[in-house]
Amino acid sequence: MSIVPHPFDPLSAQEIELAVSIVKKAHSDVRFHVVNLHEPRKAEMTAWLANRGSRRPKRVAEVVVQSPTGTVYEGLVDLETPKLDKWVQKDGVQPVITPEELASVEHGIRTDPKVIEQCVISGIPAEDMHKVYSDPWTISYDERFGTDRRLQQALLYYRPDIDNCQYQYPLDFCPIWDPLKEKVIAIDIPKVRRPVVKSPAVDYHHLAIQRQGGYRTDLKPIQITQPQGVSFEFSGTGREIEWQNWKFHIGFNYREGIVFNNITFNDKGTVRPIFYRMSIAEMVVPYGNPEYPHHRKHAFDLGEYGAGYLTNSLSLGCDCKGAIYYLDADFPTLSGQVRKVKNAICIHEEDNGILFKHTDFRDGSTIVTRARKLIVQQIFTAANYEYAIAWTFHQDGTIQPDIKLTGILNTYVMHEGEDTMGYGTEVKKGTVAHNHQHLFCLRINPNLDGQNNSVVMVDAERSPAPVGSPDNYYGNAFTARRTRLETTAQAMTDYDGTTGRTWDIVNEKKINSQSGKPVSYKLVSREVPGLLAKPGSLVWKRAGFARHTVHVTKYRDDQLWVAGDHVPQTSGEPTKGITEWIGDGTESITNTDIVLWHTFGITHFPSPEDFPIMPAEPITLLLRPRHFFTCNPAMDVPPSYSITPSQVAAKGKGALDATDRISKLANDTCGSTCRL
Ligand SMILES: *[C@@H]1O[C@H](CO)[C@@H](O)[C@H](O)[C@H]1NC(C)=O
Ligand SMILES: *[C@@H]1O[C@H](CO)[C@@H](O)[C@H](O)[C@H]1NC(C)=O
Ligand SMILES: *[C@@H]1O[C@H](CO)[C@@H](O)[C@H](O)[C@H]1NC(C)=O
Ligand SMILES: [Cu+2]
């Protein structure tokens, strides 16, 4: 008996196969770029939830295919009938680049006579072509070719030894690849040539480290054990997880990777909805070197390749400790087979230091409670970079998207005595890594105690009353200035570190009984560089979401893809995605179903420490309950140690022996036994 999927579940392998077979009946020769869950329409979902006896939202697959001649079609396959419900030709767009297209470039490059000729000019013997590697990149947008012809750019490297980190030997020219014809159609060759650098290798793999003197020997083991297993539980179809009052559904798709639906918190018996849907919707990595053709380096890793398609199988190393649970992912291949990524998502708990502590200085009576966190993680590799996306849930109602950037810098070759002009850093003699940004876009469709929410921007502000005036006699007064964002235009707001700017998602109809303030979740995000590409630039036009820290739009089914439905080779004219949805900016976004889009990230000026492999750089942000609970919601987490003043008085000084306390804390197996 097959399990009836939850409406939010990703398409199963069988559903993908069914969708493919329905499409193939009518269109046998197409290549499958997308076969993905067409998410349940919210109105249908809500109606079904309100009355489980009513019609369950249909399982529908959305399909994007390309014909051998390059025509793109979008379709919807009703998986229940089953039948093709919608089939439309889309002109002037290119579908997402698939892993197979990425993999096909290298072979084609190595056998192309013109590429071989350029390799020889770069100083690579023609018989060494098997040592030339290609990182296949989106071409971004190249005005010579436009959008109609499907293309990629091949960033080339040399690996004298197969185990070398190739990024230390970049080549100076760039072939343009047509994945449909499977051939090189042009080569961009710089005016000033830069031969391949023949410097001694700096490598990071274990054989190289052993050659360089070996590994550190002073690390003693740390054991992390969960003798009684994990504290979370799955229910339903196996994708709904419950942990420490949290409950949510974990989805996954080719584009965003992990998607959360229906995040709720059980507040002393009342299940309170928090977010209807949450994901990273897009990211862009614009590079800052103006020299042609480096301006084309600004990959949209989600919209152009897909964080799901690029995701690692964590069976090959997730490096989490303790008891780990995994979820797999199924994707279509270009020919319509199913590709399973085993262990695409890993789920585990970690100790998280102190949750809260207080000691009364008078008598030493103390409470200290350790925190635990739940991590739902995926790691994806976008050519040279890896992104570890760890969605972290805390016991106090906080959600913390925690992202680590690691992997390898994208590099380029320098010529003898070349000045980088400030646009990059010589990370190894002769190898430059260009300045760039990593800008992510978090998408939240909130549901704070109900669907109708608003967003308020909060700035810490000095009282305007002058020093010496009756309202601010001593000049120390300050308050939180609250600006309610009324329209989509007004909601285009930017970070301001000087006022500690945050944004509250609020339900104005639900008031906290203690503070008298509306219930809210606060977005606290402090790594928010502005987009450095100028207004009017190609990146600025294509990545409308990156122009501001926060955008708010009214919820609409199908407004998921913030940089447009089909991102490869867009010119940004006309602008797609959020800029299009916002239009003239007059739509009201108060007390209604809204989506908050938050762009955050880092500006990366590389340095030698980032090379040849980068120690992980963390980026973090918080979604914190504010006026949502009536008091600290985590006080019922069992403490490691708690002794009250009356217990101290009864036991006398001996109860407070310091070493005793320390050993008890160190003994973290907390149950009632370790409390006094
Ligand atoms: C969310 O989950 C709760 C159970 O935890 C359920 O009652 C509710 O209907 C779900 N809502 C949505 C929107 O899926
Ligand atoms: C939400 O607000 C809309 C108006 O934007 C209103 O029609 C609807 O009834 C409200 N829903 C709830 C659950 O309050
Ligand atoms: C830790 O706990 C174990 C079992 O409860 C106990 O046997 C041991 O003595 C404790 N160790 C310390 C240092 O308190
Ligand atoms: Cu970087």
XYZ file of C-alpha atoms and ligand atoms in Angstrom:
719
model
C 0.000 0.000 0.000
C 1.462 3.337 -0.923
C 1.379 6.179 1.580
C -0.794 9.156 0.717
C 1.678 12.018 0.589
C 1.256 15.106 2.749
C 0.362 17.997 0.425
C 3.711 19.640 1.245
C 5.798 16.510 0.579
C 8.209 16.737 -2.353
C 7.324 14.575 -5.345
C 8.300 10.967 -4.782
C 10.347 9.042 -7.329
C 7.109 7.373 -8.535
C 5.381 10.742 -8.925
C 8.324 12.091 -10.937
C 8.203 9.014 -13.173
C 4.469 9.407 -13.626
C 4.780 13.100 -14.547
C 7.544 12.283 -17.025
C 5.516 9.514 -18.651
C 2.503 11.800 -19.080
C 4.643 14.497 -20.701
C 6.472 11.993 -22.907
C 3.214 10.661 -24.348
C 2.677 13.998 -26.048
C 6.243 15.300 -26.270
C 8.679 12.440 -26.540
C 11.882 14.284 -27.338
C 12.094 16.962 -24.610
C 14.743 17.360 -21.929
C 13.462 17.630 -18.356
C 14.861 20.590 -16.462
C 12.239 20.656 -13.728
C 9.757 18.116 -12.410
C 8.806 19.572 -9.071
C 5.912 19.742 -6.644
C 3.438 22.393 -7.710
C 2.740 23.478 -4.171
C -0.853 23.337 -2.936
C -2.747 26.580 -3.472
C -3.075 28.203 -0.085
C -6.835 28.632 -0.249
C -7.315 24.941 -1.065
C -4.893 23.930 1.644
C -6.627 26.085 4.251
C -10.056 24.791 3.262
C -8.882 21.194 3.534
C -7.231 21.802 6.917
C -10.375 23.408 8.251
C -12.338 20.352 7.163
C -10.298 17.191 6.667
C -13.316 15.535 5.140
C -13.239 18.013 2.248
C -11.254 17.613 -0.951
C -7.544 17.110 -0.351
C -5.345 19.449 -2.422
C -4.414 17.621 -5.617
C -0.892 16.382 -6.254
C 0.373 18.367 -9.213
C 3.811 18.387 -10.822
C 5.231 21.481 -12.431
C 7.407 20.684 -15.364
C 9.889 22.763 -17.352
C 11.320 21.142 -20.455
C 13.356 22.139 -23.472
C 13.069 20.688 -26.968
C 16.208 19.645 -28.862
C 15.970 22.878 -30.817
C 15.786 24.974 -27.676
C 12.065 25.726 -27.325
C 11.014 25.928 -23.687
C 7.688 24.652 -22.376
C 6.101 24.877 -18.970
C 3.541 22.313 -17.967
C 1.409 21.178 -15.084
C 0.699 17.487 -14.689
C -2.284 16.495 -12.602
C -0.929 13.355 -10.942
C -4.284 12.080 -9.804
C -6.178 11.779 -13.090
C -3.357 11.669 -14.402
C -3.208 14.172 -17.256
C -1.409 17.179 -18.670
C -3.323 20.197 -17.405
C -1.295 23.028 -18.812
C 1.274 23.225 -21.570
C 2.633 26.586 -22.684
C 5.537 27.611 -24.829
C 7.780 30.214 -23.153
C 9.801 32.363 -25.492
C 12.910 34.267 -24.561
C 13.717 32.274 -21.429
C 16.249 29.631 -20.436
C 15.435 26.968 -17.833
C 17.605 26.125 -14.849
C 21.007 24.567 -15.649
C 21.084 20.900 -14.667
C 23.965 18.928 -13.135
C 24.278 16.908 -16.359
C 24.740 20.051 -18.425
C 27.448 21.142 -16.001
C 29.183 17.794 -16.287
C 29.191 17.725 -20.087
C 31.317 20.833 -20.619
C 34.721 19.488 -19.623
C 34.959 16.761 -22.233
C 33.841 19.111 -24.998
C 36.405 21.714 -24.007
C 39.306 19.264 -24.017
C 38.698 18.130 -27.557
C 38.013 21.502 -29.166
C 40.934 22.430 -31.489
C 40.622 26.183 -30.799
C 40.684 25.611 -27.040
C 43.727 23.348 -27.437
C 45.434 26.108 -29.438
C 44.784 28.611 -26.611
C 46.016 26.148 -23.991
C 49.295 25.834 -25.884
C 49.607 29.647 -25.960
C 49.018 29.581 -22.170
C 51.965 27.202 -21.802
C 50.170 23.855 -21.560
C 51.462 21.120 -23.870
C 48.767 19.904 -26.312
C 49.165 16.363 -24.973
C 48.221 17.633 -21.498
C 44.585 18.449 -22.371
C 43.372 15.769 -19.947
C 44.880 17.981 -17.245
C 42.699 20.962 -18.250
C 39.537 21.302 -16.152
C 36.474 23.418 -16.674
C 34.210 24.938 -14.052
C 31.011 25.374 -16.019
C 29.374 28.656 -15.068
C 26.208 30.347 -16.046
C 27.084 32.959 -18.636
C 24.980 35.511 -16.716
C 23.929 37.660 -19.651
C 26.103 38.280 -22.684
C 24.734 40.923 -25.027
C 26.387 39.271 -28.051
C 24.201 36.195 -27.682
C 21.131 37.344 -25.748
C 18.709 34.908 -24.192
C 17.540 32.718 -27.063
C 20.680 30.648 -27.366
C 21.390 28.461 -24.342
C 24.988 29.037 -23.200
C 27.495 28.543 -20.422
C 30.946 29.987 -19.842
C 33.803 27.633 -19.047
C 36.272 28.907 -16.448
C 39.421 26.923 -17.105
C 42.152 25.545 -14.883
C 45.171 23.306 -15.164
C 45.966 20.445 -12.812
C 49.555 19.314 -13.346
C 48.827 16.490 -10.906
C 45.315 15.064 -10.666
C 45.368 15.629 -6.886
C 46.257 19.330 -7.159
C 43.838 22.053 -6.131
C 43.132 23.349 -9.642
C 42.249 26.848 -8.483
C 45.946 27.688 -8.097
C 46.472 27.235 -11.852
C 43.747 29.251 -13.603
C 43.874 29.932 -17.353
C 43.331 33.388 -18.815
C 40.768 32.711 -21.555
C 37.148 31.685 -21.454
C 35.314 29.434 -23.937
C 31.566 29.861 -24.427
C 29.722 26.550 -24.551
C 26.421 25.620 -26.187
C 25.003 22.700 -24.177
C 22.385 21.785 -26.785
C 24.856 21.551 -29.673
C 27.553 20.408 -27.214
C 30.215 22.618 -28.709
C 32.354 25.679 -28.118
C 30.886 28.617 -30.039
C 33.349 31.381 -29.066
C 36.406 32.001 -26.935
C 36.991 35.216 -25.007
C 40.717 35.938 -25.114
C 42.200 38.822 -23.141
C 44.362 41.422 -24.941
C 47.221 40.936 -22.490
C 48.023 37.254 -22.177
C 48.803 35.663 -18.847
C 50.580 32.325 -19.126
C 49.678 29.607 -16.648
C 51.678 29.990 -13.428
C 54.060 27.071 -12.872
C 54.584 27.538 -9.140
C 54.949 24.680 -6.621
C 51.568 23.337 -5.554
C 49.865 24.282 -2.287
C 47.345 21.530 -1.594
C 44.981 20.636 1.219
C 44.379 16.915 0.832
C 45.815 14.484 3.378
C 48.661 13.230 1.182
C 49.900 16.790 0.731
C 49.610 17.604 4.437
C 51.554 14.468 5.276
C 54.276 15.528 2.851
C 54.378 18.964 4.496
C 55.096 17.581 7.966
C 51.857 15.824 8.837
C 48.821 16.542 10.952
C 48.689 17.961 14.484
C 49.132 15.265 17.075
C 47.868 17.044 20.212
C 44.111 16.514 19.755
C 42.482 14.184 22.290
C 39.129 12.613 21.406
C 35.836 14.346 22.210
C 32.995 11.869 22.463
C 29.436 12.964 21.862
C 26.962 10.244 22.680
C 23.190 10.086 22.909
C 22.751 6.823 24.790
C 18.962 7.097 24.749
C 18.699 8.368 21.176
C 17.378 11.679 19.940
C 14.721 13.943 21.454
C 12.825 14.506 18.220
C 10.160 12.448 16.534
C 8.813 12.194 13.014
C 5.158 11.749 12.234
C 2.773 11.659 9.287
C 4.572 10.697 6.106
C 7.904 11.027 7.873
C 8.608 14.652 7.084
C 6.849 16.311 10.021
C 9.156 16.662 12.965
C 8.395 17.481 16.577
C 11.028 18.670 19.014
C 10.848 20.762 22.168
C 7.399 22.219 21.387
C 8.313 22.872 17.771
C 6.539 21.103 14.978
C 7.054 21.631 11.262
C 7.157 19.962 7.879
C 10.475 19.596 6.053
C 10.245 19.860 2.282
C 12.953 20.004 -0.339
C 13.046 21.171 -3.933
C 15.546 21.494 -6.756
C 15.798 25.222 -6.339
C 15.660 26.289 -2.701
C 16.776 23.034 -1.156
C 15.195 22.834 2.307
C 11.719 24.357 2.658
C 9.862 24.548 5.952
C 6.105 24.568 6.098
C 3.722 25.113 8.953
C 6.186 25.943 11.686
C 4.275 25.873 14.973
C 5.134 26.071 18.662
C 3.170 24.298 21.357
C 2.732 26.983 24.001
C 1.611 25.089 27.112
C -0.931 23.085 25.160
C -1.913 25.685 22.559
C -0.399 24.972 19.146
C 0.476 28.405 17.784
C 1.323 28.881 14.107
C 4.433 30.966 13.432
C 5.445 30.661 9.765
C 3.478 29.095 6.928
C 6.579 28.721 4.757
C 10.263 29.587 5.125
C 13.229 29.031 2.802
C 16.258 30.625 1.220
C 14.693 31.745 -2.057
C 17.750 32.944 -3.951
C 21.346 33.993 -3.728
C 23.667 35.904 -6.001
C 27.456 36.141 -5.942
C 28.478 39.285 -7.836
C 32.193 39.767 -8.490
C 33.748 43.213 -8.451
C 36.427 43.212 -11.157
C 35.430 45.466 -14.093
C 37.834 43.877 -16.575
C 36.031 42.041 -19.396
C 34.613 39.344 -19.077
C 34.740 39.116 -15.265
C 31.561 41.211 -15.051
C 29.795 38.001 -16.164
C 30.705 36.364 -12.871
C 27.570 36.833 -10.800
C 25.984 33.430 -10.460
C 22.492 33.061 -9.043
C 23.245 29.770 -7.357
C 19.606 28.963 -6.641
C 17.824 30.376 -9.678
C 20.434 29.303 -12.220
C 21.623 25.947 -10.835
C 19.416 25.131 -7.845
C 20.505 24.539 -4.259
C 18.640 21.222 -4.425
C 20.250 20.082 -7.665
C 23.689 21.004 -6.291
C 23.139 19.477 -2.878
C 25.668 17.021 -1.447
C 24.833 13.496 -0.485
C 25.704 13.652 3.180
C 26.454 9.952 3.245
C 29.798 11.161 1.936
C 30.433 13.293 4.990
C 28.227 15.659 6.952
C 30.550 15.798 9.918
C 27.784 16.138 12.444
C 28.289 14.356 15.762
C 25.798 12.275 17.692
C 22.698 10.576 16.320
C 21.919 11.843 12.836
C 18.697 11.389 10.865
C 18.592 11.785 7.125
C 16.076 12.520 4.403
C 16.726 11.689 0.747
C 15.780 13.758 -2.293
C 14.572 12.669 -5.725
C 15.133 14.678 -8.876
C 14.556 14.126 -12.572
C 17.460 13.727 -14.961
C 17.402 15.471 -18.338
C 16.167 12.289 -19.989
C 13.415 11.841 -17.398
C 14.949 9.185 -15.159
C 15.029 9.634 -11.389
C 18.216 10.646 -9.632
C 18.157 9.945 -5.907
C 20.362 11.985 -3.597
C 20.845 9.799 -0.579
C 20.973 11.754 2.699
C 20.268 15.158 1.177
C 19.189 16.584 4.542
C 20.661 15.764 7.927
C 18.891 16.389 11.205
C 20.511 16.260 14.605
C 20.735 17.889 18.022
C 23.668 19.682 19.591
C 24.444 20.952 23.021
C 24.247 24.759 22.907
C 25.945 26.053 26.020
C 24.012 28.037 28.578
C 20.302 28.659 28.026
C 20.075 30.796 31.171
C 21.784 31.212 34.516
C 21.536 33.289 37.656
C 23.376 33.237 40.949
C 22.155 35.245 43.907
C 25.302 36.988 45.125
C 23.982 36.939 48.727
C 23.888 33.222 49.355
C 25.171 31.618 46.164
C 21.805 30.033 45.348
C 21.893 29.321 41.648
C 20.045 28.087 38.629
C 21.787 27.124 35.430
C 20.140 25.414 32.486
C 21.913 24.131 29.429
C 20.486 24.656 25.972
C 20.025 22.201 23.187
C 19.496 23.024 19.543
C 17.965 21.182 16.627
C 19.744 21.513 13.296
C 18.216 20.756 9.919
C 21.036 20.990 7.434
C 22.000 20.674 3.812
C 25.300 21.423 2.113
C 25.560 22.333 -1.528
C 28.534 22.758 -3.805
C 28.408 25.516 -6.402
C 31.544 24.723 -8.465
C 34.309 26.084 -6.228
C 32.230 27.095 -3.171
C 30.335 25.079 -0.595
C 27.433 26.447 1.388
C 26.353 24.662 4.556
C 22.850 25.827 5.408
C 22.076 24.884 8.998
C 18.563 25.865 10.036
C 18.732 25.969 13.808
C 15.769 25.761 16.170
C 16.169 26.797 19.796
C 14.182 25.830 22.870
C 13.209 29.458 23.543
C 11.284 29.847 20.292
C 14.174 31.349 18.309
C 14.930 30.242 14.757
C 18.460 30.832 13.555
C 19.422 30.297 9.937
C 23.135 29.630 10.210
C 25.160 29.564 7.027
C 28.764 28.562 6.612
C 30.783 29.423 3.541
C 33.663 27.161 2.756
C 35.230 25.498 -0.262
C 37.579 27.278 -2.597
C 37.887 30.791 -3.962
C 37.248 31.431 -7.606
C 40.608 32.551 -8.989
C 42.275 34.095 -12.028
C 45.831 34.203 -13.282
C 48.093 37.277 -12.967
C 50.954 38.248 -15.218
C 54.421 39.121 -13.956
C 54.243 42.279 -11.824
C 50.510 42.803 -12.387
C 48.720 45.299 -10.156
C 45.356 43.938 -8.954
C 44.076 47.567 -8.864
C 42.299 46.745 -5.612
C 39.826 44.448 -7.376
C 41.333 41.292 -5.966
C 43.992 39.767 -3.746
C 47.039 37.761 -4.705
C 46.202 34.736 -2.549
C 49.148 32.751 -3.847
C 51.985 34.175 -5.957
C 50.553 34.680 -9.427
C 46.960 33.797 -8.514
C 44.338 36.449 -7.818
C 40.940 36.008 -6.142
C 38.548 38.811 -7.019
C 36.411 40.771 -4.562
C 32.855 39.518 -4.449
C 29.681 39.391 -2.396
C 27.485 36.493 -1.311
C 23.932 37.796 -1.042
C 21.212 35.416 0.138
C 17.495 36.079 0.135
C 15.460 34.603 2.969
C 11.756 34.230 2.207
C 9.249 34.121 5.047
C 5.509 33.803 4.731
C 4.537 34.425 8.342
C 1.470 33.117 10.097
C 1.857 34.609 13.563
C -1.241 33.477 15.383
C -3.053 33.851 12.098
C -2.557 34.766 8.494
C -2.963 38.533 8.739
C 0.351 40.079 9.714
C 2.218 43.378 9.262
C 5.849 44.479 9.405
C 7.191 47.218 11.648
C 10.716 48.591 11.327
C 12.342 49.327 14.663
C 15.154 51.851 15.249
C 16.725 52.805 18.544
C 16.455 56.571 18.744
C 17.530 59.350 21.083
C 14.698 61.412 22.443
C 14.341 64.520 20.267
C 13.859 66.630 23.423
C 16.959 68.760 24.121
C 19.191 68.237 27.154
C 17.864 70.480 29.918
C 14.292 70.412 28.617
C 11.653 68.991 30.981
C 11.197 65.876 28.801
C 14.888 64.988 28.700
C 16.499 67.037 31.435
C 19.584 64.834 31.740
C 19.722 63.990 28.035
C 19.740 60.232 28.564
C 16.334 59.419 27.062
C 15.970 56.973 24.198
C 13.199 54.850 22.776
C 12.429 52.374 20.023
C 10.979 54.222 17.054
C 8.477 51.982 15.328
C 7.652 52.553 11.664
C 4.791 50.468 10.316
C 5.477 49.556 6.704
C 2.226 50.403 4.931
C 2.907 49.750 1.254
C 5.286 47.630 -0.791
C 7.207 50.795 -1.771
C 7.569 51.905 1.834
C 8.681 48.425 2.815
C 11.816 48.618 0.638
C 14.090 49.303 3.573
C 17.792 49.026 4.303
C 19.863 47.995 7.272
C 21.140 50.691 9.617
C 23.719 49.540 12.155
C 23.783 52.918 13.903
C 20.174 52.492 15.039
C 20.455 48.709 15.472
C 17.628 48.386 12.968
C 15.415 45.309 13.200
C 12.099 44.366 11.662
C 9.139 42.966 13.615
C 6.628 40.729 11.937
C 3.496 41.409 13.998
C -0.076 40.308 14.361
C -1.729 43.540 15.435
C -4.894 41.727 16.445
C -3.155 39.574 19.061
C -1.931 41.436 22.105
C 0.516 40.165 24.711
C -1.260 40.163 28.066
C 1.844 41.368 29.898
C 3.321 44.062 27.663
C 0.148 45.117 25.876
C 2.112 44.883 22.604
C 1.145 42.881 19.530
C 2.682 39.426 19.251
C 5.701 39.446 16.969
C 8.802 37.760 15.638
C 11.813 40.040 15.294
C 14.262 39.726 12.430
C 17.716 40.416 13.847
C 20.303 40.387 11.084
C 23.549 42.270 11.238
C 25.481 41.012 8.244
C 23.764 43.032 5.621
C 26.051 44.636 3.072
C 24.409 46.689 0.366
C 24.672 45.497 -3.227
C 27.911 47.078 -4.472
C 27.164 46.801 -8.195
C 25.826 50.207 -9.203
C 22.180 51.015 -9.907
C 21.716 50.393 -13.620
C 24.372 47.654 -13.733
C 23.578 44.191 -15.062
C 23.549 42.609 -11.594
C 21.409 45.377 -10.156
C 18.868 44.874 -12.919
C 18.830 41.090 -12.615
C 18.930 40.843 -8.808
C 16.118 43.194 -7.817
C 15.898 41.498 -4.423
C 19.447 42.594 -3.575
C 18.676 46.310 -3.862
C 17.255 46.435 -0.333
C 17.618 44.556 2.942
C 13.888 44.020 3.275
C 11.021 43.867 0.823
C 7.489 42.965 1.799
C 4.867 41.795 -0.678
C 1.348 40.537 -0.385
C 1.226 36.732 -0.459
C 0.365 35.193 -3.820
C 0.582 31.545 -4.805
C 3.398 31.148 -7.330
C 5.398 34.176 -6.177
C 8.253 32.039 -4.961
C 11.070 32.898 -7.344
C 12.314 36.310 -6.348
C 14.589 36.805 -9.404
C 11.990 35.499 -11.854
C 10.793 32.038 -12.866
C 13.663 31.371 -15.269
C 16.863 33.079 -14.234
C 19.593 31.910 -16.650
C 20.512 34.544 -19.243
C 18.031 37.191 -18.120
C 19.130 40.711 -18.947
C 17.094 42.319 -16.207
C 15.077 44.112 -18.889
C 12.224 44.009 -18.261
C 12.892 43.325 -14.652
C 11.546 40.022 -13.281
C 10.465 38.716 -9.922
C 10.074 40.987 -6.958
C 10.530 44.283 -8.800
C 7.766 43.229 -11.177
C 5.464 42.175 -8.315
C 5.998 45.441 -6.480
C 5.350 47.520 -9.592
C 4.265 51.021 -8.596
C 4.567 50.101 -4.932
C 1.102 51.212 -3.869
C -0.182 47.854 -2.635
C -1.072 47.806 1.039
C 0.748 45.205 3.118
C -0.765 45.729 6.550
C -2.968 43.226 8.314
C -2.905 40.820 5.468
C -1.154 37.685 4.271
C 2.385 38.909 3.541
C 5.805 37.684 2.497
C 8.970 39.199 3.921
C 12.079 38.952 1.725
C 15.358 39.559 3.505
C 18.681 39.965 1.705
C 21.788 39.375 3.820
C 25.300 38.069 3.381
C 28.896 39.158 3.257
C 31.303 41.102 1.110
C 34.365 38.963 0.629
C 37.784 40.523 0.148
C 39.909 37.374 -0.154
C 43.180 36.814 1.687
C 45.834 34.067 1.707
C 44.187 32.416 4.736
C 41.231 31.627 2.474
C 43.502 29.554 0.244
C 43.797 26.818 -0.949
C 40.618 25.922 0.983
C 38.662 28.357 3.128
C 38.110 27.814 6.830
C 34.315 28.081 7.158
C 33.039 31.632 7.539
C 29.764 31.812 9.450
C 26.836 34.103 8.713
C 23.950 34.047 11.108
C 20.668 35.749 11.793
C 17.866 35.382 14.297
C 14.107 35.243 14.225
C 13.191 35.871 17.846
C 9.824 35.769 19.567
C 9.020 39.220 20.989
C 5.794 39.744 22.924
C 4.834 36.318 21.606
C 5.067 34.524 24.952
C 4.021 35.913 28.309
C 7.346 34.960 29.907
C 10.525 33.028 29.120
C 9.105 29.989 27.305
C 12.052 27.738 28.172
C 11.860 27.764 31.987
C 10.571 24.199 31.943
C 13.781 22.888 30.367
C 15.345 20.761 33.143
C 18.252 22.627 34.727
C 21.731 21.222 35.196
C 21.759 22.662 38.682
C 19.231 24.503 40.793
C 19.323 25.338 44.478
C 17.030 27.856 46.106
C 17.855 30.209 48.990
C 15.782 28.085 51.380
C 17.654 24.936 50.347
C 20.958 26.732 50.826
C 19.824 27.859 54.281
C 18.727 24.320 55.214
C 21.896 22.624 53.999
C 24.336 25.167 55.350
C 27.557 26.245 53.674
C 28.529 22.688 52.681
C 25.853 22.654 49.964
C 27.775 25.290 48.088
C 31.127 23.625 47.783
C 32.491 25.006 44.541
C 34.129 21.864 43.222
C 30.922 19.965 43.845
C 29.031 22.446 41.700
C 31.564 22.326 38.916
C 31.588 18.541 38.771
C 27.807 18.470 38.682
C 27.750 20.875 35.769
C 30.394 18.915 33.946
C 28.211 15.849 34.358
C 25.704 16.886 31.735
C 23.440 13.817 31.859
C 20.606 15.846 33.136
C 17.611 14.298 34.751
C 16.044 14.837 38.117
C 19.041 13.028 39.612
C 21.479 15.849 39.004
C 19.308 18.457 40.681
C 19.465 19.032 44.379
C -0.123 22.867 10.961
O 0.017 21.777 11.838
C -1.019 21.632 12.782
C -0.692 20.446 13.658
O 0.567 20.595 14.220
C -2.347 21.448 12.095
O -3.370 21.418 13.045
C -2.559 22.596 11.119
O -3.727 22.376 10.404
C -1.400 22.721 10.172
N -1.554 23.903 9.348
C -1.088 23.978 8.099
C -1.277 25.290 7.449
O -0.573 23.049 7.533
C -7.362 39.028 6.824
O -7.488 40.277 6.218
C -8.295 40.265 5.077
C -8.198 41.646 4.462
O -6.871 41.830 4.002
C -9.718 39.919 5.492
O -10.550 39.855 4.353
C -9.708 38.562 6.189
O -10.983 38.273 6.704
C -8.711 38.546 7.319
N -8.576 37.201 7.809
C -8.547 36.921 9.090
C -8.393 35.459 9.425
O -8.622 37.766 9.950
C 28.713 11.799 36.927
O 27.549 11.012 36.977
C 27.784 9.618 37.171
C 26.433 8.893 37.056
O 25.394 9.658 37.596
C 28.481 9.419 38.514
O 28.745 8.046 38.719
C 29.773 10.212 38.518
O 30.387 10.105 39.786
C 29.520 11.679 38.196
N 30.814 12.362 38.036
C 31.057 13.521 38.607
C 32.420 14.098 38.319
O 30.262 14.090 39.344
Cu 33.464 34.456 -0.930
